[in-house]
């Protein structure tokens, strides 16, 4: 128990409030991460609310994609439309009755008014204001007029909206956990209820954050200019405002805002498709606005887990300057995380990509899984993205006569390649294939004896430098110019398939 009454120190409740308007935006994950890090550190709650009041931009499957991608990243919410919670419903479209009394109250108190101006009139008004370099904003034609009075004037529309009557003395400053004292421009008479009866974001966000007991609103910096309106609504309703934190927006390398139209990396599903590890992406998103951790010798530590990030979390450390979304850095991190995985774990992470790309069947046999485990060991250090495994693994799972030889690999073949292949077949023929699969064995069909036999025959016997000696063999076995280590690959493939592939290319060159 503390001396303070519980109500002055409520348990922090944070939320992320994406709008289901298409593929989930990477910004949704970034916001979720910072909200969740603070919520977890404080022993508070993290809520997922779906802000689906923009019916024109609503997309049916988008909500499920938000759930799936955030879960994939491990950014799990405590309350939300799918898991329920004490403040359900968590979809704004299911809360329409909640907003009405708030609007009625403001209308009754003269703090809000109906506006019947048609969209054409509003557009015209804005054009005139812009041309004459006046500040743009609603000219209050409808304010103080009854419906009938207004109907006499031009630009009338039957279905009104409701606007806030922003007072002269509106408070334009507020405290931000990241930015300190912030000054925002004077707001326009904001629409809070649309003609279709749906609230706008501005009303719904205040009502819902209040009704859901939210204590901290962590959102993008594009909402800074709206905060005075939101604080005003809190004041009008006699409510204690939330604490604000406006996160810096993610930017492209040219400093423009990351948009799904221009940058595929703005879509969360893109990271899944490419084969980024969720833990690498989380680490990367944290680093975008948060400094590296400090190592034992004072050095920067850029690789950290969500738990480490959350326990260190401090709003004062968040950098308010728009971070550049540098995919090179993410690729580096992804490689670090891939190499740190246990080989078995990596193999299970690769499997869905290999299945997607048709390299492995939907229900692989134990033998196929064992082979994948061995191949994974060979390629673990050769990948930055999980999707890159497809090209590296495919040669181990295709029939010998279906192996495709890439053009750049074929282009490397020389006049003596046929002879090299023939010598390799002769050299490998006598190797016993009984050693295959016997761990630690250094005789039989193992990488070391394979290498010894090939070196003796081709490098020593024919006097060909290793670089040229093994190129044709690599091409025959993997079909690629660059492949996992050759002798280990031959070991995994087995003796008969190796000889069959060497023979096939030799015959093609004949
Ligand atoms: N629906 C808003 C958005 O997607 C939420 C902003 C907020 O967190 O308040 O940007």
PDB file of N, CA and C in Angstrom, residues 241-332:
ATOM      1  N   UNK A 241      -7.245  15.212 -18.348  1.00  0.00           N
ATOM      2  CA  UNK A 241      -6.658  14.724 -19.609  1.00  0.00           C
ATOM      3  C   UNK A 241      -5.638  13.610 -19.370  1.00  0.00           C
ATOM      4  N   UNK A 242      -5.400  12.851 -20.412  1.00  0.00           N
ATOM      5  CA  UNK A 242      -4.350  11.826 -20.367  1.00  0.00           C
ATOM      6  C   UNK A 242      -2.991  12.525 -20.401  1.00  0.00           C
ATOM      7  N   UNK A 243      -1.916  11.760 -20.202  1.00  0.00           N
ATOM      8  CA  UNK A 243      -0.573  12.297 -20.434  1.00  0.00           C
ATOM      9  C   UNK A 243      -0.225  11.995 -21.887  1.00  0.00           C
ATOM     10  N   UNK A 244       0.423  12.961 -22.522  1.00  0.00           N
ATOM     11  CA  UNK A 244       0.695  12.841 -23.950  1.00  0.00           C
ATOM     12  C   UNK A 244       2.152  12.506 -24.230  1.00  0.00           C
ATOM     13  N   UNK A 245       2.366  11.671 -25.220  1.00  0.00           N
ATOM     14  CA  UNK A 245       3.723  11.442 -25.749  1.00  0.00           C
ATOM     15  C   UNK A 245       3.587  11.328 -27.262  1.00  0.00           C
ATOM     16  N   UNK A 246       4.200  12.239 -27.987  1.00  0.00           N
ATOM     17  CA  UNK A 246       4.106  12.207 -29.448  1.00  0.00           C
ATOM     18  C   UNK A 246       5.408  11.694 -30.042  1.00  0.00           C
ATOM     19  N   UNK A 247       5.311  10.514 -30.610  1.00  0.00           N
ATOM     20  CA  UNK A 247       6.485   9.832 -31.151  1.00  0.00           C
ATOM     21  C   UNK A 247       6.910  10.461 -32.476  1.00  0.00           C
ATOM     22  N   UNK A 248       8.218  10.517 -32.718  1.00  0.00           N
ATOM     23  CA  UNK A 248       8.667  11.023 -34.027  1.00  0.00           C
ATOM     24  C   UNK A 248       8.217  10.083 -35.145  1.00  0.00           C
ATOM     25  N   UNK A 249       7.814  10.675 -36.251  1.00  0.00           N
ATOM     26  CA  UNK A 249       7.368   9.864 -37.395  1.00  0.00           C
ATOM     27  C   UNK A 249       8.546   9.184 -38.070  1.00  0.00           C
ATOM     28  N   UNK A 250       8.300   7.993 -38.581  1.00  0.00           N
ATOM     29  CA  UNK A 250       9.344   7.293 -39.334  1.00  0.00           C
ATOM     30  C   UNK A 250       9.479   7.957 -40.700  1.00  0.00           C
ATOM     31  N   UNK A 251      10.720   8.099 -41.146  1.00  0.00           N
ATOM     32  CA  UNK A 251      10.941   8.774 -42.430  1.00  0.00           C
ATOM     33  C   UNK A 251      11.775   7.936 -43.387  1.00  0.00           C
ATOM     34  N   UNK A 252      11.522   8.152 -44.685  1.00  0.00           N
ATOM     35  CA  UNK A 252      12.368   7.543 -45.716  1.00  0.00           C
ATOM     36  C   UNK A 252      13.732   8.207 -45.695  1.00  0.00           C
ATOM     37  N   UNK A 253      14.673   7.619 -46.419  1.00  0.00           N
ATOM     38  CA  UNK A 253      16.014   8.217 -46.435  1.00  0.00           C
ATOM     39  C   UNK A 253      15.987   9.643 -46.985  1.00  0.00           C
ATOM     40  N   UNK A 254      14.980   9.980 -47.827  1.00  0.00           N
ATOM     41  CA  UNK A 254      14.894  11.369 -48.305  1.00  0.00           C
ATOM     42  C   UNK A 254      14.107  12.254 -47.332  1.00  0.00           C
ATOM     43  N   UNK A 255      13.863  11.754 -46.120  1.00  0.00           N
ATOM     44  CA  UNK A 255      13.193  12.487 -45.030  1.00  0.00           C
ATOM     45  C   UNK A 255      11.674  12.545 -45.174  1.00  0.00           C
ATOM     46  N   UNK A 256      11.120  12.060 -46.295  1.00  0.00           N
ATOM     47  CA  UNK A 256       9.665  12.114 -46.427  1.00  0.00           C
ATOM     48  C   UNK A 256       9.043  11.063 -45.504  1.00  0.00           C
ATOM     49  N   UNK A 257       7.762  11.279 -45.182  1.00  0.00           N
ATOM     50  CA  UNK A 257       7.046  10.364 -44.298  1.00  0.00           C
ATOM     51  C   UNK A 257       6.888   9.013 -44.994  1.00  0.00           C
ATOM     52  N   UNK A 258       7.062   7.936 -44.255  1.00  0.00           N
ATOM     53  CA  UNK A 258       6.943   6.607 -44.862  1.00  0.00           C
ATOM     54  C   UNK A 258       5.494   6.323 -45.228  1.00  0.00           C
ATOM     55  N   UNK A 259       5.241   6.082 -46.509  1.00  0.00           N
ATOM     56  CA  UNK A 259       3.860   5.792 -46.881  1.00  0.00           C
ATOM     57  C   UNK A 259       3.808   4.474 -47.630  1.00  0.00           C
ATOM     58  N   UNK A 260       2.664   3.796 -47.492  1.00  0.00           N
ATOM     59  CA  UNK A 260       2.508   2.480 -48.101  1.00  0.00           C
ATOM     60  C   UNK A 260       2.503   2.582 -49.619  1.00  0.00           C
ATOM     61  N   UNK A 261       2.116   3.747 -50.148  1.00  0.00           N
ATOM     62  CA  UNK A 261       2.092   3.898 -51.595  1.00  0.00           C
ATOM     63  C   UNK A 261       3.505   3.922 -52.171  1.00  0.00           C
ATOM     64  N   UNK A 262       4.427   4.565 -51.421  1.00  0.00           N
ATOM     65  CA  UNK A 262       5.763   4.766 -51.991  1.00  0.00           C
ATOM     66  C   UNK A 262       6.786   3.731 -51.550  1.00  0.00           C
ATOM     67  N   UNK A 263       6.568   3.118 -50.392  1.00  0.00           N
ATOM     68  CA  UNK A 263       7.625   2.282 -49.839  1.00  0.00           C
ATOM     69  C   UNK A 263       7.039   0.938 -49.395  1.00  0.00           C
ATOM     70  N   UNK A 264       7.460  -0.159 -50.036  1.00  0.00           N
ATOM     71  CA  UNK A 264       6.880  -1.448 -49.638  1.00  0.00           C
ATOM     72  C   UNK A 264       7.148  -1.750 -48.168  1.00  0.00           C
ATOM     73  N   UNK A 265       8.260  -1.220 -47.638  1.00  0.00           N
ATOM     74  CA  UNK A 265       8.612  -1.485 -46.245  1.00  0.00           C
ATOM     75  C   UNK A 265       7.694  -0.772 -45.264  1.00  0.00           C
ATOM     76  N   UNK A 266       6.724  -0.005 -45.786  1.00  0.00           N
ATOM     77  CA  UNK A 266       5.738   0.584 -44.875  1.00  0.00           C
ATOM     78  C   UNK A 266       4.702  -0.460 -44.472  1.00  0.00           C
ATOM     79  N   UNK A 267       4.642  -1.560 -45.221  1.00  0.00           N
ATOM     80  CA  UNK A 267       3.643  -2.601 -44.922  1.00  0.00           C
ATOM     81  C   UNK A 267       4.257  -3.655 -44.023  1.00  0.00           C
ATOM     82  N   UNK A 268       3.586  -3.962 -42.925  1.00  0.00           N
ATOM     83  CA  UNK A 268       4.143  -4.961 -42.007  1.00  0.00           C
ATOM     84  C   UNK A 268       4.251  -6.339 -42.656  1.00  0.00           C
ATOM     85  N   UNK A 269       3.293  -6.652 -43.543  1.00  0.00           N
ATOM     86  CA  UNK A 269       3.341  -7.976 -44.153  1.00  0.00           C
ATOM     87  C   UNK A 269       4.575  -8.139 -45.059  1.00  0.00           C
ATOM     88  N   UNK A 270       5.111  -7.024 -45.541  1.00  0.00           N
ATOM     89  CA  UNK A 270       6.317  -7.086 -46.380  1.00  0.00           C
ATOM     90  C   UNK A 270       7.480  -7.715 -45.595  1.00  0.00           C
ATOM     91  N   UNK A 271       7.586  -7.369 -44.323  1.00  0.00           N
ATOM     92  CA  UNK A 271       8.695  -7.897 -43.515  1.00  0.00           C
ATOM     93  C   UNK A 271       8.546  -9.411 -43.336  1.00  0.00           C
ATOM     94  N   UNK A 272       7.292  -9.854 -43.229  1.00  0.00           N
ATOM     95  CA  UNK A 272       7.049 -11.300 -43.123  1.00  0.00           C
ATOM     96  C   UNK A 272       7.421 -11.973 -44.434  1.00  0.00           C
ATOM     97  N   UNK A 273       6.972 -11.389 -45.542  1.00  0.00           N
ATOM     98  CA  UNK A 273       7.242 -11.996 -46.847  1.00  0.00           C
ATOM     99  C   UNK A 273       8.741 -12.126 -47.098  1.00  0.00           C
ATOM    100  N   UNK A 274       9.484 -11.087 -46.718  1.00  0.00           N
ATOM    101  CA  UNK A 274      10.918 -11.067 -46.996  1.00  0.00           C
ATOM    102  C   UNK A 274      11.706 -11.990 -46.082  1.00  0.00           C
ATOM    103  N   UNK A 275      11.136 -12.293 -44.939  1.00  0.00           N
ATOM    104  CA  UNK A 275      11.846 -13.159 -44.006  1.00  0.00           C
ATOM    105  C   UNK A 275      12.700 -12.399 -43.016  1.00  0.00           C
ATOM    106  N   UNK A 276      12.149 -11.317 -42.518  1.00  0.00           N
ATOM    107  CA  UNK A 276      12.788 -10.677 -41.358  1.00  0.00           C
ATOM    108  C   UNK A 276      12.293 -11.401 -40.116  1.00  0.00           C
ATOM    109  N   UNK A 277      13.154 -11.550 -39.137  1.00  0.00           N
ATOM    110  CA  UNK A 277      12.732 -12.171 -37.888  1.00  0.00           C
ATOM    111  C   UNK A 277      11.992 -11.117 -37.062  1.00  0.00           C
ATOM    112  N   UNK A 278      10.888 -11.505 -36.452  1.00  0.00           N
ATOM    113  CA  UNK A 278      10.135 -10.514 -35.677  1.00  0.00           C
ATOM    114  C   UNK A 278      10.984  -9.866 -34.579  1.00  0.00           C
ATOM    115  N   UNK A 279      11.851 -10.647 -33.948  1.00  0.00           N
ATOM    116  CA  UNK A 279      12.653 -10.058 -32.861  1.00  0.00           C
ATOM    117  C   UNK A 279      13.672  -9.047 -33.400  1.00  0.00           C
ATOM    118  N   UNK A 280      14.123  -9.262 -34.652  1.00  0.00           N
ATOM    119  CA  UNK A 280      15.044  -8.289 -35.253  1.00  0.00           C
ATOM    120  C   UNK A 280      14.294  -7.011 -35.599  1.00  0.00           C
ATOM    121  N   UNK A 281      13.068  -7.167 -36.101  1.00  0.00           N
ATOM    122  CA  UNK A 281      12.279  -5.991 -36.464  1.00  0.00           C
ATOM    123  C   UNK A 281      11.918  -5.184 -35.209  1.00  0.00           C
ATOM    124  N   UNK A 282      11.572  -5.872 -34.143  1.00  0.00           N
ATOM    125  CA  UNK A 282      11.252  -5.177 -32.883  1.00  0.00           C
ATOM    126  C   UNK A 282      12.475  -4.395 -32.396  1.00  0.00           C
ATOM    127  N   UNK A 283      13.620  -5.043 -32.424  1.00  0.00           N
ATOM    128  CA  UNK A 283      14.874  -4.403 -32.004  1.00  0.00           C
ATOM    129  C   UNK A 283      15.143  -3.161 -32.864  1.00  0.00           C
ATOM    130  N   UNK A 284      14.939  -3.323 -34.162  1.00  0.00           N
ATOM    131  CA  UNK A 284      15.167  -2.226 -35.111  1.00  0.00           C
ATOM    132  C   UNK A 284      14.209  -1.061 -34.837  1.00  0.00           C
ATOM    133  N   UNK A 285      12.936  -1.375 -34.634  1.00  0.00           N
ATOM    134  CA  UNK A 285      11.946  -0.317 -34.396  1.00  0.00           C
ATOM    135  C   UNK A 285      12.270   0.441 -33.106  1.00  0.00           C
ATOM    136  N   UNK A 286      12.754  -0.282 -32.113  1.00  0.00           N
ATOM    137  CA  UNK A 286      13.127   0.386 -30.861  1.00  0.00           C
ATOM    138  C   UNK A 286      14.295   1.343 -31.113  1.00  0.00           C
ATOM    139  N   UNK A 287      15.294   0.855 -31.845  1.00  0.00           N
ATOM    140  CA  UNK A 287      16.494   1.669 -32.106  1.00  0.00           C
ATOM    141  C   UNK A 287      16.199   2.922 -32.926  1.00  0.00           C
ATOM    142  N   UNK A 288      15.074   2.899 -33.657  1.00  0.00           N
ATOM    143  CA  UNK A 288      14.753   4.059 -34.486  1.00  0.00           C
ATOM    144  C   UNK A 288      14.577   5.315 -33.642  1.00  0.00           C
ATOM    145  N   UNK A 289      14.027   5.139 -32.459  1.00  0.00           N
ATOM    146  CA  UNK A 289      13.767   6.338 -31.661  1.00  0.00           C
ATOM    147  C   UNK A 289      14.394   6.251 -30.275  1.00  0.00           C
ATOM    148  N   UNK A 290      15.201   5.225 -30.051  1.00  0.00           N
ATOM    149  CA  UNK A 290      15.747   5.018 -28.713  1.00  0.00           C
ATOM    150  C   UNK A 290      17.237   4.728 -28.831  1.00  0.00           C
ATOM    151  N   UNK A 291      18.047   5.262 -27.913  1.00  0.00           N
ATOM    152  CA  UNK A 291      19.499   5.044 -28.049  1.00  0.00           C
ATOM    153  C   UNK A 291      19.877   3.593 -27.765  1.00  0.00           C
ATOM    154  N   UNK A 292      21.036   3.166 -28.279  1.00  0.00           N
ATOM    155  CA  UNK A 292      21.509   1.823 -27.956  1.00  0.00           C
ATOM    156  C   UNK A 292      21.699   1.690 -26.438  1.00  0.00           C
ATOM    157  N   UNK A 293      21.659   0.463 -25.969  1.00  0.00           N
ATOM    158  CA  UNK A 293      21.954   0.227 -24.549  1.00  0.00           C
ATOM    159  C   UNK A 293      23.462   0.446 -24.332  1.00  0.00           C
ATOM    160  N   UNK A 294      23.863   0.506 -23.073  1.00  0.00           N
ATOM    161  CA  UNK A 294      25.278   0.734 -22.776  1.00  0.00           C
ATOM    162  C   UNK A 294      25.868  -0.558 -22.234  1.00  0.00           C
ATOM    163  N   UNK A 295      26.963  -1.012 -22.866  1.00  0.00           N
ATOM    164  CA  UNK A 295      27.606  -2.258 -22.464  1.00  0.00           C
ATOM    165  C   UNK A 295      28.498  -2.062 -21.247  1.00  0.00           C
ATOM    166  N   UNK A 296      29.097  -3.153 -20.751  1.00  0.00           N
ATOM    167  CA  UNK A 296      29.908  -3.107 -19.532  1.00  0.00           C
ATOM    168  C   UNK A 296      31.087  -2.131 -19.649  1.00  0.00           C
ATOM    169  N   UNK A 297      31.623  -1.962 -20.855  1.00  0.00           N
ATOM    170  CA  UNK A 297      32.753  -1.038 -21.018  1.00  0.00           C
ATOM    171  C   UNK A 297      32.311   0.293 -21.602  1.00  0.00           C
ATOM    172  N   UNK A 298      31.038   0.599 -21.414  1.00  0.00           N
ATOM    173  CA  UNK A 298      30.533   1.879 -21.889  1.00  0.00           C
ATOM    174  C   UNK A 298      30.247   1.886 -23.380  1.00  0.00           C
ATOM    175  N   UNK A 299      30.372   0.724 -24.024  1.00  0.00           N
ATOM    176  CA  UNK A 299      30.161   0.690 -25.482  1.00  0.00           C
ATOM    177  C   UNK A 299      28.659   0.610 -25.820  1.00  0.00           C
ATOM    178  N   UNK A 300      28.341   1.000 -27.052  1.00  0.00           N
ATOM    179  CA  UNK A 300      26.951   0.911 -27.515  1.00  0.00           C
ATOM    180  C   UNK A 300      26.560  -0.550 -27.746  1.00  0.00           C
ATOM    181  N   UNK A 301      25.418  -0.925 -27.233  1.00  0.00           N
ATOM    182  CA  UNK A 301      24.907  -2.269 -27.499  1.00  0.00           C
ATOM    183  C   UNK A 301      23.603  -2.118 -28.272  1.00  0.00           C
ATOM    184  N   UNK A 302      23.666  -2.466 -29.555  1.00  0.00           N
ATOM    185  CA  UNK A 302      22.497  -2.226 -30.402  1.00  0.00           C
ATOM    186  C   UNK A 302      21.551  -3.419 -30.463  1.00  0.00           C
ATOM    187  N   UNK A 303      22.035  -4.561 -30.015  1.00  0.00           N
ATOM    188  CA  UNK A 303      21.187  -5.755 -30.064  1.00  0.00           C
ATOM    189  C   UNK A 303      20.606  -5.982 -28.677  1.00  0.00           C
ATOM    190  N   UNK A 304      19.295  -5.861 -28.567  1.00  0.00           N
ATOM    191  CA  UNK A 304      18.665  -6.099 -27.259  1.00  0.00           C
ATOM    192  C   UNK A 304      17.270  -6.669 -27.437  1.00  0.00           C
ATOM    193  N   UNK A 305      16.794  -7.300 -26.374  1.00  0.00           N
ATOM    194  CA  UNK A 305      15.476  -7.935 -26.443  1.00  0.00           C
ATOM    195  C   UNK A 305      14.403  -6.933 -26.020  1.00  0.00           C
ATOM    196  N   UNK A 306      13.155  -7.296 -26.271  1.00  0.00           N
ATOM    197  CA  UNK A 306      12.045  -6.459 -25.829  1.00  0.00           C
ATOM    198  C   UNK A 306      12.108  -6.256 -24.306  1.00  0.00           C
ATOM    199  N   UNK A 307      12.408  -7.320 -23.566  1.00  0.00           N
ATOM    200  CA  UNK A 307      12.413  -7.227 -22.099  1.00  0.00           C
ATOM    201  C   UNK A 307      13.498  -6.248 -21.644  1.00  0.00           C
ATOM    202  N   UNK A 308      14.660  -6.295 -22.282  1.00  0.00           N
ATOM    203  CA  UNK A 308      15.734  -5.360 -21.909  1.00  0.00           C
ATOM    204  C   UNK A 308      15.303  -3.923 -22.221  1.00  0.00           C
ATOM    205  N   UNK A 309      14.701  -3.756 -23.378  1.00  0.00           N
ATOM    206  CA  UNK A 309      14.239  -2.432 -23.797  1.00  0.00           C
ATOM    207  C   UNK A 309      13.205  -1.915 -22.800  1.00  0.00           C
ATOM    208  N   UNK A 310      12.258  -2.770 -22.475  1.00  0.00           N
ATOM    209  CA  UNK A 310      11.166  -2.364 -21.600  1.00  0.00           C
ATOM    210  C   UNK A 310      11.684  -2.020 -20.197  1.00  0.00           C
ATOM    211  N   UNK A 311      12.634  -2.801 -19.684  1.00  0.00           N
ATOM    212  CA  UNK A 311      13.067  -2.509 -18.311  1.00  0.00           C
ATOM    213  C   UNK A 311      13.900  -1.224 -18.255  1.00  0.00           C
ATOM    214  N   UNK A 312      14.534  -0.867 -19.358  1.00  0.00           N
ATOM    215  CA  UNK A 312      15.338   0.368 -19.383  1.00  0.00           C
ATOM    216  C   UNK A 312      14.489   1.586 -19.740  1.00  0.00           C
ATOM    217  N   UNK A 313      13.251   1.357 -20.172  1.00  0.00           N
ATOM    218  CA  UNK A 313      12.502   2.405 -20.864  1.00  0.00           C
ATOM    219  C   UNK A 313      12.367   3.705 -20.073  1.00  0.00           C
ATOM    220  N   UNK A 314      12.611   4.806 -20.775  1.00  0.00           N
ATOM    221  CA  UNK A 314      12.513   6.128 -20.143  1.00  0.00           C
ATOM    222  C   UNK A 314      12.099   7.116 -21.249  1.00  0.00           C
ATOM    223  N   UNK A 315      10.996   7.805 -21.055  1.00  0.00           N
ATOM    224  CA  UNK A 315      10.518   8.737 -22.091  1.00  0.00           C
ATOM    225  C   UNK A 315      11.572   9.771 -22.449  1.00  0.00           C
ATOM    226  N   UNK A 316      12.370  10.150 -21.437  1.00  0.00           N
ATOM    227  CA  UNK A 316      13.365  11.210 -21.688  1.00  0.00           C
ATOM    228  C   UNK A 316      14.408  10.773 -22.702  1.00  0.00           C
ATOM    229  N   UNK A 317      14.562   9.475 -22.869  1.00  0.00           N
ATOM    230  CA  UNK A 317      15.581   9.006 -23.816  1.00  0.00           C
ATOM    231  C   UNK A 317      15.053   8.920 -25.252  1.00  0.00           C
ATOM    232  N   UNK A 318      13.753   9.044 -25.437  1.00  0.00           N
ATOM    233  CA  UNK A 318      13.206   8.937 -26.802  1.00  0.00           C
ATOM    234  C   UNK A 318      13.631  10.168 -27.592  1.00  0.00           C
ATOM    235  N   UNK A 319      14.204   9.923 -28.755  1.00  0.00           N
ATOM    236  CA  UNK A 319      14.690  11.019 -29.585  1.00  0.00           C
ATOM    237  C   UNK A 319      13.522  11.599 -30.393  1.00  0.00           C
ATOM    238  N   UNK A 320      13.198  12.882 -30.186  1.00  0.00           N
ATOM    239  CA  UNK A 320      12.017  13.430 -30.877  1.00  0.00           C
ATOM    240  C   UNK A 320      12.235  13.694 -32.364  1.00  0.00           C
ATOM    241  N   UNK A 321      13.457  13.539 -32.855  1.00  0.00           N
ATOM    242  CA  UNK A 321      13.723  13.858 -34.265  1.00  0.00           C
ATOM    243  C   UNK A 321      13.408  12.638 -35.137  1.00  0.00           C
ATOM    244  N   UNK A 322      12.649  12.886 -36.203  1.00  0.00           N
ATOM    245  CA  UNK A 322      12.161  11.819 -37.091  1.00  0.00           C
ATOM    246  C   UNK A 322      13.255  10.857 -37.514  1.00  0.00           C
ATOM    247  N   UNK A 323      13.172   9.600 -37.116  1.00  0.00           N
ATOM    248  CA  UNK A 323      14.227   8.648 -37.458  1.00  0.00           C
ATOM    249  C   UNK A 323      14.145   8.195 -38.910  1.00  0.00           C
ATOM    250  N   UNK A 324      15.303   7.986 -39.505  1.00  0.00           N
ATOM    251  CA  UNK A 324      15.389   7.499 -40.885  1.00  0.00           C
ATOM    252  C   UNK A 324      15.268   5.979 -40.865  1.00  0.00           C
ATOM    253  N   UNK A 325      14.435   5.492 -41.726  1.00  0.00           N
ATOM    254  CA  UNK A 325      14.159   4.069 -41.794  1.00  0.00           C
ATOM    255  C   UNK A 325      15.215   3.418 -42.678  1.00  0.00           C
ATOM    256  N   UNK A 326      16.275   2.948 -42.046  1.00  0.00           N
ATOM    257  CA  UNK A 326      17.440   2.486 -42.789  1.00  0.00           C
ATOM    258  C   UNK A 326      17.429   0.954 -42.858  1.00  0.00           C
ATOM    259  N   UNK A 327      16.990   0.435 -43.994  1.00  0.00           N
ATOM    260  CA  UNK A 327      16.833  -1.018 -44.097  1.00  0.00           C
ATOM    261  C   UNK A 327      18.162  -1.764 -44.006  1.00  0.00           C
ATOM    262  N   UNK A 328      19.255  -1.069 -44.338  1.00  0.00           N
ATOM    263  CA  UNK A 328      20.580  -1.722 -44.246  1.00  0.00           C
ATOM    264  C   UNK A 328      20.833  -2.140 -42.795  1.00  0.00           C
ATOM    265  N   UNK A 329      20.452  -1.263 -41.901  1.00  0.00           N
ATOM    266  CA  UNK A 329      20.642  -1.549 -40.481  1.00  0.00           C
ATOM    267  C   UNK A 329      19.789  -2.758 -40.071  1.00  0.00           C
ATOM    268  N   UNK A 330      18.562  -2.788 -40.573  1.00  0.00           N
ATOM    269  CA  UNK A 330      17.679  -3.911 -40.240  1.00  0.00           C
ATOM    270  C   UNK A 330      18.240  -5.219 -40.807  1.00  0.00           C
ATOM    271  N   UNK A 331      18.792  -5.157 -42.013  1.00  0.00           N
ATOM    272  CA  UNK A 331      19.363  -6.374 -42.601  1.00  0.00           C
ATOM    273  C   UNK A 331      20.515  -6.880 -41.736  1.00  0.00           C
ATOM    274  N   UNK A 332      21.326  -5.948 -41.292  1.00  0.00           N
ATOM    275  CA  UNK A 332      22.443  -6.332 -40.424  1.00  0.00           C
ATOM    276  C   UNK A 332      21.917  -7.014 -39.157  1.00  0.00           C
TER     277      UNK A 332
END
